[in-house]
XYZ file of C-alpha atoms in Angstrom:
158
model
C 90.772 77.664 137.225
C 88.598 75.487 134.891
C 86.694 76.284 132.059
C 83.144 77.427 132.512
C 80.192 76.153 130.383
C 79.658 79.475 128.413
C 83.472 79.376 127.410
C 83.550 75.882 126.530
C 80.638 76.463 124.197
C 82.563 79.234 122.490
C 85.616 77.269 121.912
C 83.283 74.243 120.561
C 81.427 76.609 118.297
C 84.813 77.816 117.008
C 86.008 74.397 116.261
C 82.792 73.379 114.660
C 82.866 76.427 112.633
C 86.383 75.573 111.196
C 85.377 71.794 110.803
C 82.192 72.786 108.840
C 84.531 74.731 106.165
C 87.697 72.731 106.136
C 86.704 69.190 107.662
C 88.999 67.520 110.529
C 92.432 68.926 111.705
C 94.709 68.485 114.751
C 93.718 70.180 117.744
C 96.586 70.992 120.326
C 96.289 72.749 124.044
C 98.884 74.988 125.629
C 99.028 77.600 128.314
C 100.126 81.112 128.106
C 100.866 83.571 130.701
C 100.594 87.191 129.615
C 100.806 90.878 130.757
C 97.429 92.253 132.053
C 96.676 94.280 128.771
C 97.080 91.409 126.561
C 95.069 89.366 128.890
C 92.344 91.463 128.827
C 92.448 91.591 124.998
C 92.300 87.814 125.270
C 89.276 87.849 127.398
C 87.364 90.367 125.268
C 88.203 88.204 122.064
C 86.971 85.062 123.932
C 83.929 86.537 125.064
C 83.076 87.709 121.460
C 83.893 84.062 120.088
C 86.648 85.259 117.996
C 89.520 83.063 116.435
C 93.083 84.174 115.902
C 94.189 83.288 112.527
C 97.442 82.836 110.970
C 97.792 82.182 107.304
C 100.768 80.559 105.425
C 100.487 81.410 101.839
C 102.180 79.354 98.649
C 102.529 80.082 95.348
C 102.445 77.348 92.294
C 106.339 76.737 92.961
C 105.658 76.138 96.649
C 107.393 79.192 97.708
C 106.099 80.823 100.813
C 105.103 84.369 101.497
C 107.018 86.407 104.233
C 106.006 89.450 105.187
C 108.469 92.190 105.743
C 111.014 92.181 108.754
C 109.434 95.226 110.350
C 106.689 92.905 111.349
C 106.151 91.004 114.566
C 104.981 88.007 112.437
C 106.088 86.605 109.312
C 102.611 85.742 108.202
C 99.277 87.345 107.667
C 96.879 87.327 110.475
C 93.688 88.267 111.716
C 91.016 88.171 114.460
C 87.898 86.425 112.971
C 84.599 87.205 114.447
C 81.822 84.647 114.663
C 79.502 86.994 112.458
C 81.633 87.249 109.424
C 82.572 84.399 107.164
C 86.075 83.336 108.079
C 87.106 83.155 104.343
C 86.360 86.775 104.124
C 87.742 87.978 107.350
C 91.114 86.125 106.111
C 91.242 87.077 102.405
C 90.681 90.954 103.514
C 93.821 90.676 106.109
C 95.733 88.673 103.628
C 95.091 91.267 100.913
C 95.637 94.116 103.488
C 99.043 92.975 104.670
C 100.554 91.518 101.593
C 98.605 92.851 98.744
C 97.716 89.386 97.205
C 94.488 87.586 96.946
C 94.487 83.845 98.047
C 92.164 80.645 98.033
C 92.020 78.995 101.661
C 93.075 75.262 101.394
C 93.195 73.822 104.689
C 93.423 74.142 108.677
C 96.852 72.894 109.446
C 96.163 72.943 113.221
C 94.060 74.671 115.928
C 95.373 75.326 119.415
C 93.091 76.149 122.444
C 95.048 78.522 124.178
C 94.459 78.981 128.168
C 95.292 82.569 128.699
C 96.524 83.458 132.193
C 96.948 86.857 133.749
C 100.542 87.415 134.808
C 99.493 90.339 137.144
C 96.659 88.289 138.884
C 97.183 84.690 139.523
C 93.592 84.473 140.899
C 92.060 85.668 137.569
C 90.210 83.093 135.636
C 91.855 81.136 132.687
C 90.505 82.693 129.382
C 90.532 80.067 126.413
C 91.152 81.104 122.977
C 91.136 79.441 119.757
C 94.188 79.973 117.393
C 94.269 78.506 113.998
C 97.131 78.270 111.387
C 95.690 77.840 107.759
C 97.352 77.133 104.405
C 96.469 78.910 101.396
C 97.254 79.334 97.709
C 98.299 82.598 96.143
C 95.589 83.797 93.320
C 96.265 86.903 91.901
C 97.813 90.402 93.249
C 101.187 92.127 93.344
C 103.178 91.396 96.493
C 103.998 94.548 98.814
C 105.729 94.640 101.909
C 106.371 90.890 101.248
C 108.497 88.624 99.417
C 108.526 84.704 98.223
C 110.893 82.420 99.848
C 111.409 78.693 99.242
C 111.186 78.178 103.350
C 108.114 78.094 105.334
C 108.022 81.109 107.578
C 107.953 80.571 111.218
C 105.011 81.094 113.370
C 104.713 81.526 116.933
C 105.160 78.455 118.929
C 101.957 78.702 120.598
C 100.087 78.651 117.149
């Protein structure tokens, strides 16, 4: 199913929000089919105009922050709603997940994800924005994370 006008407007507004803060960046598209509970979460977030944000953090030596092995994703992430400045939502998530404070540098890429319901092929496709940001370590003691020379992997749909 196609993207309706309201959903197109929300996706466009999310991209504009990122461009206002960071300038231009590449935009990819992908399609995901997920279990119904994940589809409902995606629909709720899309309706709210939220952006899923993944953050790669680097220190002055170029090492990257890797979250603990008990996490399902090796980088800090958050869901940034439209009513809160993105930098504040991201800074809070990075501090909560790793103990460090960061300065946001750039949007590496944005993915428009068409999310389909695995349990109901007739359910409309929901369109979500997923952003990958790079940030620089400012201060703080690393908790539940470690610095490593290799860049952490992010989910392939990011």
